[in-house]
Amino acid sequence: MKTDPSPQVVAAHPARPEPRLTAAHWGVYEAVGEGDAMHLKGFVGDPSPSPIGLSMLDAARGPVRVRRPVARQSWLAARRAGQPQVHGERRGDEPFVEVSWEEALDLVAHAIEEVRSEHGNESIFGGSYGWSSAGRFHHAQSQVHRFLNSVGGYVRHADSYSLGAARVLLPHIVAPIDELFVKHTSWRVMARHTQLFVTFGGVPAKNAQVSSGGATAHVVDQGLRDMASAGVRFINVSPVSDNLDTGGPVEWLPIRPHADTALILALCHTLLTAELHDRTFLSTHCVGFNKVEAYLLGHTDGQPKDATWAAALTELPVGRIIALTHDMAAARTMLNISWSLQRSHHGEQPFWALITLAAMLGQIGLAGGGFGVGYGTTNMIGNDNLRIPGPTLPQGRNAVGAFIPVARIADMLERPGEAFDYNGARHRYPDIHLIYWAGGNPFHHHQDLNRLHRAWQTKPRTIIVHEQYWTPTAKLADVVLPATTSLEREDIGYASRERFMIAMKPLLAPVDGARDDYAIFCDLSARLGAFDAFTEGRDAHGWLQWMYAESRNKCREAGVNLPDFGTFWRQGTIDLAEPEAEVVMFADFRTDPLAHPLNTPSGKLELFSERIASFGYADCPGQATWMEPVEWLGNAASDRHTLHLLSDQPHTKLHSQLDHAAYSQANKVGGREPVTLSPQDAAARGLTDGDVVRIFNARGSCLAAVRISDALRTGVARLSTGAWYDPASWRAGAIGPDKHGNPNVLTLDMGASSLSQGCIAQTCLVQIERYDGPPLAPTPYQLPEIVADLEPAA
Ligand SMILES: Nc1nc2c(c(=O)[nH]1)N[C@H]1C(S)=C(S)[C@@H](COP(=O)(O)OP(=O)(O)OC[C@H]3O[C@@H](n4cnc5c(=O)[nH]c(N)nc54)[C@H](O)[C@@H]3O)O[C@H]1N2
Ligand SMILES: Nc1nc2c(c(=O)[nH]1)N[C@H]1C(S)=C(S)[C@@H](COP(=O)(O)OP(=O)(O)OC[C@H]3O[C@@H](n4cnc5c(=O)[nH]c(N)nc54)[C@H](O)[C@@H]3O)O[C@H]1N2
Ligand SMILES: [Mo]
């Protein structure tokens, strides 16, 4: 096995001299033509470029840009008059006033200074969660963290919306997720060695379009096709069937959403009672199997987790569950699970159960066997290019210790001072007076948006947002500062395991008044006496050279020689392909678990975790456990009209980014996001393709357009994320339905468990009916009212 980079000089991609490239999370694009005629085409080094990026140039030049600094009218009046009244309840519901950059920066610096001196830096929430844009330097979230650290720190967030439950669970039982990411057995190895690939939640090609930091050469589609041509058998356990396309046959097991833990435990039970489990692996590489065994057999709770038990919960046939167990034991089997399964109530459990099943099969560390946590979630997983220490911007040191698990923002705003559990400790919600956001869209990403909308309008004194576009978060801010897009800056594009490092060239001049986040923070840090700490004397280009040099030094230590900066910049790309690599996750650990222990308390796989058990959480015991989710079809049986809402990742954009661009627009129906239903569920409600429906529950409602597809099992509806939040009214107390189709007005805002407090967006029941109310045209991209300044600062 060879996973370490070997000494070599990495050659440039011979695409063309000095290509004008830009990198986005969804791919690399090359500029063709000049001026208004300029357009983008997919990068020649990418075998299957994503169509998402082709419309980003038009979007950047289009009408939805934030063009000038603005401040909310009554907030501005109060600040100018030195009064504390800021009328947070009018956020989103009154005009903005255009102000000069000078005054905008003075207002922001003063607001920071004021809360700092009155309440300390622990009253500033600067978590600023969000994907921002690709580019290692102008990454907005890194910039805002570095800036806030240079002025005394901020309340941060822990974990991510992507992997809230898994990030906290996995280090206790196997390894941190970031370590697992880059260790995944490669597509190439699976094509050679895997016989059976069983996935929970598909391997969605739509998701593999992206990589955080920039996908450069898309490999997942080909990886699946090569496996299929090599004769690998595929089984997809999923409420939808259109999330796995191998070009060949796939068996679909249409499971009831959220019943996966029960199914996996039943597979474990069947292995155990048929004595097909690998006793040796369980004793040499794992701890706690005796406790798991007692639970599987029902010794602890009187309920054997057998196939009959699971059949009722999953709505899959008993015989199929038993046969699947035998198939898995008889073949070289790779198990895979989508991240979406842990974005749910008790979301730790399907991941823990999957690892338990893989341990019982005993194939972890064998080529083509074992488990994966997220093949298909991004282009990174299973990619086998060189692993190098890429360029990074140091974020400095945060002097504030207070934090929240990322998805607990509304709890924090509503309940300052209250205690919460997290990963074995108790903490308190800080009392926030100022929110700073750059590079994220909480009114896209958070659950129960009506609740967040109310909390956001009630609590903080000041909300500052840097944005490129008039997103709902920008509309709900007090100060909006216009930021440039990557197309207007130079930067370095790189993501782990990607094939290319990219010299990103500016393709456009900054649009109107837009400035780089870095330039904005330079000026603010100067006003707050932290210019030297923040800039370290470098301009943006100086930082690129410094970051590249740091990365080049670390690469050299690891035996990889990168060209000098000038050569890289001229070439445009560095090719990091390592075609000979044979990446097998945990091969070393398998061969010698004592020499290559895991970083868990026992050094082994913890099928029972004494540490987690010691936390005493009823909602996350010491081993993989079936616990009914708070909302699922299994407890909605009394109402046969209830549907489980899947709010998955959108295929025509990245989250809410580029929702307004042509590619995403082409997927809308009458300007609304489509909601997909099975033919049976549509017929039961008298609905046909294109009908406008109201989707609702006790938390909220939205309008969407029906799309019918037999790729969905009955009882589920799919409304992908990303349609910009578009409430009928922005006024607190009268928000009304979302007119556009944003699922987060419906989703549930609570933690996955006391262990992780992860987001549970996928745990959501809804009703759907034809919409016969008054016409409510969607207006998600309408600009806010911006009025002239009647009393400009002198
Ligand atoms: N219901 C439901 N909700 C979900 C999920 C789900 O599965 N279901 N998934 C969750 C997940 S996994 C995630 S990761 C989140 C994603 O949530 P976010 O990461 O918040 O979503 P994005 O739309 O990527 O928001 C990024 C914002 O940054 C802005 N931006 C981009 N570049 C720059 C820049 O250079 N400077 C500045 N100032 N701004 C910039 C963009 O215009 C955009 O508004 O959503 C979560 N929400
Ligand atoms: N094009 C595009 N790609 C993206 C993103 C994007 O916004 N756009 N976002 C990126 C980000 S930030 C992330 S975190 C990843 C997320 O990657 P994932 O979390 O894996 O993505 P999802 O699309 O939410 O879900 C994957 C599949 O799981 C299925 N599923 C949902 N609930 C269940 C269940 O209970 N059981 C089973 N068996 N299956 C279920 C869904 O139907 C869906 O087909 O995607 C990344 N890739
Ligand atoms: Mo994510």
GROMACS .gro file of N, CA, C and O in nm, residues 694-768:
model
  300
  694ARG      N    1  -4.944   2.393  -0.101
  694ARG     CA    2  -4.901   2.447   0.027
  694ARG      C    3  -4.846   2.330   0.107
  694ARG      O    4  -4.915   2.228   0.123
  695ILE      N    5  -4.724   2.341   0.152
  695ILE     CA    6  -4.664   2.240   0.237
  695ILE      C    7  -4.663   2.300   0.377
  695ILE      O    8  -4.618   2.413   0.394
  696PHE      N    9  -4.713   2.226   0.476
  696PHE     CA   10  -4.726   2.292   0.606
  696PHE      C   11  -4.715   2.192   0.721
  696PHE      O   12  -4.733   2.071   0.706
  697ASN      N   13  -4.685   2.247   0.836
  697ASN     CA   14  -4.695   2.178   0.964
  697ASN      C   15  -4.711   2.286   1.071
  697ASN      O   16  -4.732   2.404   1.036
  698ALA      N   17  -4.698   2.248   1.196
  698ALA     CA   18  -4.723   2.346   1.303
  698ALA      C   19  -4.620   2.458   1.304
  698ALA      O   20  -4.643   2.564   1.362
  699ARG      N   21  -4.504   2.436   1.241
  699ARG     CA   22  -4.397   2.536   1.247
  699ARG      C   23  -4.406   2.642   1.138
  699ARG      O   24  -4.354   2.752   1.155
  700GLY      N   25  -4.465   2.604   1.025
  700GLY     CA   26  -4.468   2.701   0.917
  700GLY      C   27  -4.525   2.641   0.790
  700GLY      O   28  -4.574   2.528   0.789
  701SER      N   29  -4.515   2.719   0.682
  701SER     CA   30  -4.568   2.670   0.555
  701SER      C   31  -4.494   2.738   0.440
  701SER      O   32  -4.438   2.847   0.456
  702CYS      N   33  -4.494   2.670   0.326
  702CYS     CA   34  -4.438   2.732   0.205
  702CYS      C   35  -4.516   2.684   0.085
  702CYS      O   36  -4.587   2.583   0.090
  703LEU      N   37  -4.503   2.757  -0.024
  703LEU     CA   38  -4.564   2.718  -0.151
  703LEU      C   39  -4.455   2.657  -0.239
  703LEU      O   40  -4.340   2.701  -0.236
  704ALA      N   41  -4.493   2.556  -0.316
  704ALA     CA   42  -4.398   2.494  -0.408
  704ALA      C   43  -4.479   2.436  -0.524
  704ALA      O   44  -4.602   2.434  -0.519
  705ALA      N   45  -4.408   2.390  -0.628
  705ALA     CA   46  -4.476   2.337  -0.746
  705ALA      C   47  -4.455   2.186  -0.753
  705ALA      O   48  -4.343   2.138  -0.737
  706VAL      N   49  -4.562   2.112  -0.779
  706VAL     CA   50  -4.555   1.965  -0.776
  706VAL      C   51  -4.477   1.910  -0.896
  706VAL      O   52  -4.495   1.956  -1.009
  707ARG      N   53  -4.390   1.813  -0.864
  707ARG     CA   54  -4.326   1.735  -0.969
  707ARG      C   55  -4.346   1.588  -0.929
  707ARG      O   56  -4.322   1.553  -0.814
  708ILE      N   57  -4.394   1.506  -1.021
  708ILE     CA   58  -4.425   1.367  -0.988
  708ILE      C   59  -4.314   1.276  -1.040
  708ILE      O   60  -4.267   1.293  -1.152
  709SER      N   61  -4.272   1.182  -0.956
  709SER     CA   62  -4.163   1.093  -0.998
  709SER      C   63  -4.176   0.959  -0.929
  709SER      O   64  -4.200   0.952  -0.808
  710ASP      N   65  -4.157   0.851  -1.007
  710ASP     CA   66  -4.162   0.720  -0.943
  710ASP      C   67  -4.028   0.681  -0.881
  710ASP      O   68  -4.008   0.568  -0.839
  711ALA      N   69  -3.935   0.779  -0.873
  711ALA     CA   70  -3.809   0.754  -0.802
  711ALA      C   71  -3.826   0.772  -0.650
  711ALA      O   72  -3.732   0.751  -0.575
  712LEU      N   73  -3.947   0.812  -0.608
  712LEU     CA   74  -3.970   0.827  -0.464
  712LEU      C   75  -4.061   0.716  -0.415
  712LEU      O   76  -4.159   0.681  -0.483
  713ARG      N   77  -4.032   0.663  -0.296
  713ARG     CA   78  -4.126   0.569  -0.236
  713ARG      C   79  -4.246   0.651  -0.185
  713ARG      O   80  -4.238   0.775  -0.173
  714THR      N   81  -4.355   0.583  -0.155
  714THR     CA   82  -4.470   0.657  -0.104
  714THR      C   83  -4.442   0.705   0.037
  714THR      O   84  -4.358   0.651   0.109
  715GLY      N   85  -4.512   0.811   0.075
  715GLY     CA   86  -4.499   0.863   0.211
  715GLY      C   87  -4.388   0.965   0.228
  715GLY      O   88  -4.369   1.017   0.336
  716VAL      N   89  -4.315   0.995   0.119
  716VAL     CA   90  -4.211   1.096   0.132
  716VAL      C   91  -4.231   1.206   0.028
  716VAL      O   92  -4.290   1.184  -0.078
  717ALA      N   93  -4.185   1.325   0.062
  717ALA     CA   94  -4.184   1.437  -0.032
  717ALA      C   95  -4.043   1.492  -0.031
  717ALA      O   96  -3.977   1.491   0.072
  718ARG      N   97  -3.997   1.538  -0.149
  718ARG     CA   98  -3.861   1.594  -0.154
  718ARG      C   99  -3.867   1.739  -0.197
  718ARG      O  100  -3.916   1.772  -0.304
  719LEU      N  101  -3.819   1.826  -0.110
  719LEU     CA  102  -3.806   1.967  -0.142
  719LEU      C  103  -3.660   2.002  -0.113
  719LEU      O  104  -3.620   2.017   0.003
  720SER      N  105  -3.580   2.010  -0.218
  720SER     CA  106  -3.436   2.033  -0.198
  720SER      C  107  -3.414   2.171  -0.137
  720SER      O  108  -3.496   2.261  -0.152
  721THR      N  109  -3.300   2.188  -0.072
  721THR     CA  110  -3.271   2.315  -0.006
  721THR      C  111  -3.227   2.419  -0.110
  721THR      O  112  -3.193   2.385  -0.223
  722GLY      N  113  -3.224   2.543  -0.069
  722GLY     CA  114  -3.157   2.645  -0.149
  722GLY      C  115  -3.245   2.754  -0.207
  722GLY      O  116  -3.192   2.859  -0.246
  723ALA      N  117  -3.378   2.731  -0.214
  723ALA     CA  118  -3.465   2.838  -0.264
  723ALA      C  119  -3.462   2.951  -0.161
  723ALA      O  120  -3.491   2.929  -0.043
  724TRP      N  121  -3.428   3.070  -0.204
  724TRP     CA  122  -3.413   3.182  -0.109
  724TRP      C  123  -3.543   3.205  -0.033
  724TRP      O  124  -3.651   3.211  -0.092
  725TYR      N  125  -3.526   3.217   0.097
  725TYR     CA  126  -3.636   3.244   0.190
  725TYR      C  127  -3.712   3.369   0.143
  725TYR      O  128  -3.651   3.474   0.121
  726ASP      N  129  -3.843   3.355   0.132
  726ASP     CA  130  -3.923   3.460   0.068
  726ASP      C  131  -4.058   3.472   0.141
  726ASP      O  132  -4.163   3.439   0.086
  727PRO      N  133  -4.054   3.519   0.266
  727PRO     CA  134  -4.177   3.521   0.344
  727PRO      C  135  -4.278   3.622   0.289
  727PRO      O  136  -4.239   3.724   0.232
  728ALA      N  137  -4.406   3.591   0.307
  728ALA     CA  138  -4.511   3.682   0.258
  728ALA      C  139  -4.499   3.818   0.326
  728ALA      O  140  -4.530   3.921   0.267
  729SER      N  141  -4.455   3.819   0.451
  729SER     CA  142  -4.428   3.946   0.518
  729SER      C  143  -4.301   3.930   0.601
  729SER      O  144  -4.273   3.821   0.651
  730TRP      N  145  -4.225   4.037   0.613
  730TRP     CA  146  -4.100   4.030   0.692
  730TRP      C  147  -4.125   4.073   0.836
  730TRP      O  148  -4.033   4.075   0.918
  731ARG      N  149  -4.249   4.113   0.863
  731ARG     CA  150  -4.279   4.171   0.994
  731ARG      C  151  -4.289   4.064   1.102
  731ARG      O  152  -4.360   3.965   1.085
  732ALA      N  153  -4.220   4.086   1.213
  732ALA     CA  154  -4.227   3.993   1.325
  732ALA      C  155  -4.373   3.975   1.363
  732ALA      O  156  -4.449   4.070   1.368
  733GLY      N  157  -4.414   3.851   1.383
  733GLY     CA  158  -4.551   3.825   1.425
  733GLY      C  159  -4.646   3.804   1.309
  733GLY      O  160  -4.757   3.756   1.329
  734ALA      N  161  -4.607   3.842   1.187
  734ALA     CA  162  -4.699   3.825   1.073
  734ALA      C  163  -4.624   3.773   0.952
  734ALA      O  164  -4.644   3.815   0.839
  735ILE      N  165  -4.531   3.682   0.977
  735ILE     CA  166  -4.437   3.644   0.872
  735ILE      C  167  -4.505   3.577   0.751
  735ILE      O  168  -4.474   3.605   0.637
  736GLY      N  169  -4.599   3.486   0.781
  736GLY     CA  170  -4.677   3.426   0.671
  736GLY      C  171  -4.600   3.320   0.595
  736GLY      O  172  -4.485   3.292   0.626
  737PRO      N  173  -4.663   3.259   0.494
  737PRO     CA  174  -4.598   3.149   0.423
  737PRO      C  175  -4.478   3.198   0.342
  737PRO      O  176  -4.476   3.312   0.296
  738ASP      N  177  -4.382   3.109   0.325
  738ASP     CA  178  -4.274   3.135   0.231
  738ASP      C  179  -4.330   3.108   0.092
  738ASP      O  180  -4.388   3.002   0.067
  739LYS      N  181  -4.311   3.202  -0.002
  739LYS     CA  182  -4.379   3.194  -0.131
  739LYS      C  183  -4.301   3.114  -0.235
  739LYS      O  184  -4.347   3.094  -0.346
  740HIS      N  185  -4.179   3.073  -0.199
  740HIS     CA  186  -4.083   3.028  -0.300
  740HIS      C  187  -4.049   2.880  -0.290
  740HIS      O  188  -4.014   2.817  -0.390
  741GLY      N  189  -4.060   2.822  -0.166
  741GLY     CA  190  -4.028   2.680  -0.152
  741GLY      C  191  -3.902   2.653  -0.072
  741GLY      O  192  -3.819   2.571  -0.111
  742ASN      N  193  -3.887   2.723   0.040
  742ASN     CA  194  -3.771   2.697   0.127
  742ASN      C  195  -3.812   2.599   0.237
  742ASN      O  196  -3.895   2.629   0.321
  743PRO      N  197  -3.750   2.477   0.237
  743PRO     CA  198  -3.794   2.375   0.333
  743PRO      C  199  -3.769   2.412   0.478
  743PRO      O  200  -3.829   2.353   0.568
  744ASN      N  201  -3.679   2.507   0.501
  744ASN     CA  202  -3.646   2.535   0.642
  744ASN      C  203  -3.751   2.616   0.716
  744ASN      O  204  -3.736   2.639   0.836
  745VAL      N  205  -3.860   2.653   0.652
  745VAL     CA  206  -3.971   2.706   0.731
  745VAL      C  207  -4.049   2.591   0.795
  745VAL      O  208  -4.136   2.613   0.879
  746LEU      N  209  -4.018   2.467   0.753
  746LEU     CA  210  -4.092   2.350   0.802
  746LEU      C  211  -4.011   2.264   0.899
  746LEU      O  212  -4.066   2.194   0.983
  747THR      N  213  -3.878   2.268   0.887
  747THR     CA  214  -3.792   2.175   0.959
  747THR      C  215  -3.788   2.206   1.109
  747THR      O  216  -3.825   2.314   1.153
  748LEU      N  217  -3.736   2.108   1.182
  748LEU     CA  218  -3.741   2.111   1.328
  748LEU      C  219  -3.606   2.158   1.382
  748LEU      O  220  -3.501   2.107   1.341
  749ASP      N  221  -3.610   2.251   1.476
  749ASP     CA  222  -3.488   2.309   1.531
  749ASP      C  223  -3.460   2.253   1.669
  749ASP      O  224  -3.491   2.314   1.770
  750MET      N  225  -3.405   2.133   1.672
  750MET     CA  226  -3.359   2.079   1.800
  750MET      C  227  -3.234   1.996   1.774
  750MET      O  228  -3.203   1.963   1.660
  751GLY      N  229  -3.161   1.963   1.881
  751GLY     CA  230  -3.035   1.891   1.865
  751GLY      C  231  -3.058   1.743   1.839
  751GLY      O  232  -3.155   1.684   1.886
  752ALA      N  233  -2.964   1.680   1.766
  752ALA     CA  234  -2.970   1.537   1.739
  752ALA      C  235  -2.971   1.459   1.870
  752ALA      O  236  -3.041   1.358   1.884
  753SER      N  237  -2.892   1.506   1.967
  753SER     CA  238  -2.887   1.441   2.099
  753SER      C  239  -2.812   1.535   2.192
  753SER      O  240  -2.753   1.634   2.147
  754SER      N  241  -2.809   1.500   2.321
  754SER     CA  242  -2.731   1.579   2.418
  754SER      C  243  -2.583   1.566   2.390
  754SER      O  244  -2.504   1.649   2.434
  755LEU      N  245  -2.542   1.461   2.320
  755LEU     CA  246  -2.399   1.444   2.289
  755LEU      C  247  -2.354   1.549   2.188
  755LEU      O  248  -2.258   1.620   2.210
  756SER      N  249  -2.424   1.559   2.075
  756SER     CA  250  -2.371   1.641   1.964
  756SER      C  251  -2.446   1.771   1.941
  756SER      O  252  -2.389   1.864   1.886
  757GLN      N  253  -2.573   1.776   1.976
  757GLN     CA  254  -2.657   1.893   1.944
  757GLN      C  255  -2.656   1.924   1.794
  757GLN      O  256  -2.676   2.039   1.753
  758GLY      N  257  -2.632   1.822   1.710
  758GLY     CA  258  -2.624   1.844   1.565
  758GLY      C  259  -2.760   1.881   1.505
  758GLY      O  260  -2.865   1.855   1.562
  759CYS      N  261  -2.755   1.940   1.386
  759CYS     CA  262  -2.878   1.981   1.317
  759CYS      C  263  -2.956   1.858   1.270
  759CYS      O  264  -2.897   1.756   1.234
  760ILE      N  265  -3.088   1.864   1.276
  760ILE     CA  266  -3.170   1.748   1.238
  760ILE      C  267  -3.268   1.783   1.127
  760ILE      O  268  -3.387   1.748   1.130
  761ALA      N  269  -3.215   1.850   1.026
  761ALA     CA  270  -3.300   1.898   0.917
  761ALA      C  271  -3.384   1.788   0.853
  761ALA      O  272  -3.494   1.813   0.804
  762GLN      N  273  -3.333   1.663   0.853
  762GLN     CA  274  -3.408   1.558   0.781
  762GLN      C  275  -3.523   1.501   0.863
  762GLN      O  276  -3.601   1.420   0.811
  763THR      N  277  -3.535   1.539   0.990
  763THR     CA  278  -3.642   1.486   1.075
  763THR      C  279  -3.761   1.582   1.068
  763THR      O  280  -3.765   1.680   1.141
  764CYS      N  281  -3.855   1.554   0.979
  764CYS     CA  282  -3.959   1.654   0.956
  764CYS      C  283  -4.080   1.592   0.888
  764CYS      O  284  -4.069   1.535   0.779
  765LEU      N  285  -4.194   1.603   0.952
  765LEU     CA  286  -4.319   1.557   0.891
  765LEU      C  287  -4.400   1.678   0.844
  765LEU      O  288  -4.399   1.784   0.907
  766VAL      N  289  -4.469   1.661   0.732
  766VAL     CA  290  -4.548   1.771   0.676
  766VAL      C  291  -4.680   1.719   0.618
  766VAL      O  292  -4.699   1.598   0.600
  767GLN      N  293  -4.767   1.812   0.588
  767GLN     CA  294  -4.888   1.785   0.509
  767GLN      C  295  -4.874   1.866   0.379
  767GLN      O  296  -4.810   1.971   0.378
  768ILE      N  297  -4.940   1.816   0.275
  768ILE     CA  298  -4.937   1.889   0.147
  768ILE      C  299  -5.078   1.895   0.091
  768ILE      O  300  -5.150   1.794   0.089
   0.00000   0.00000   0.00000
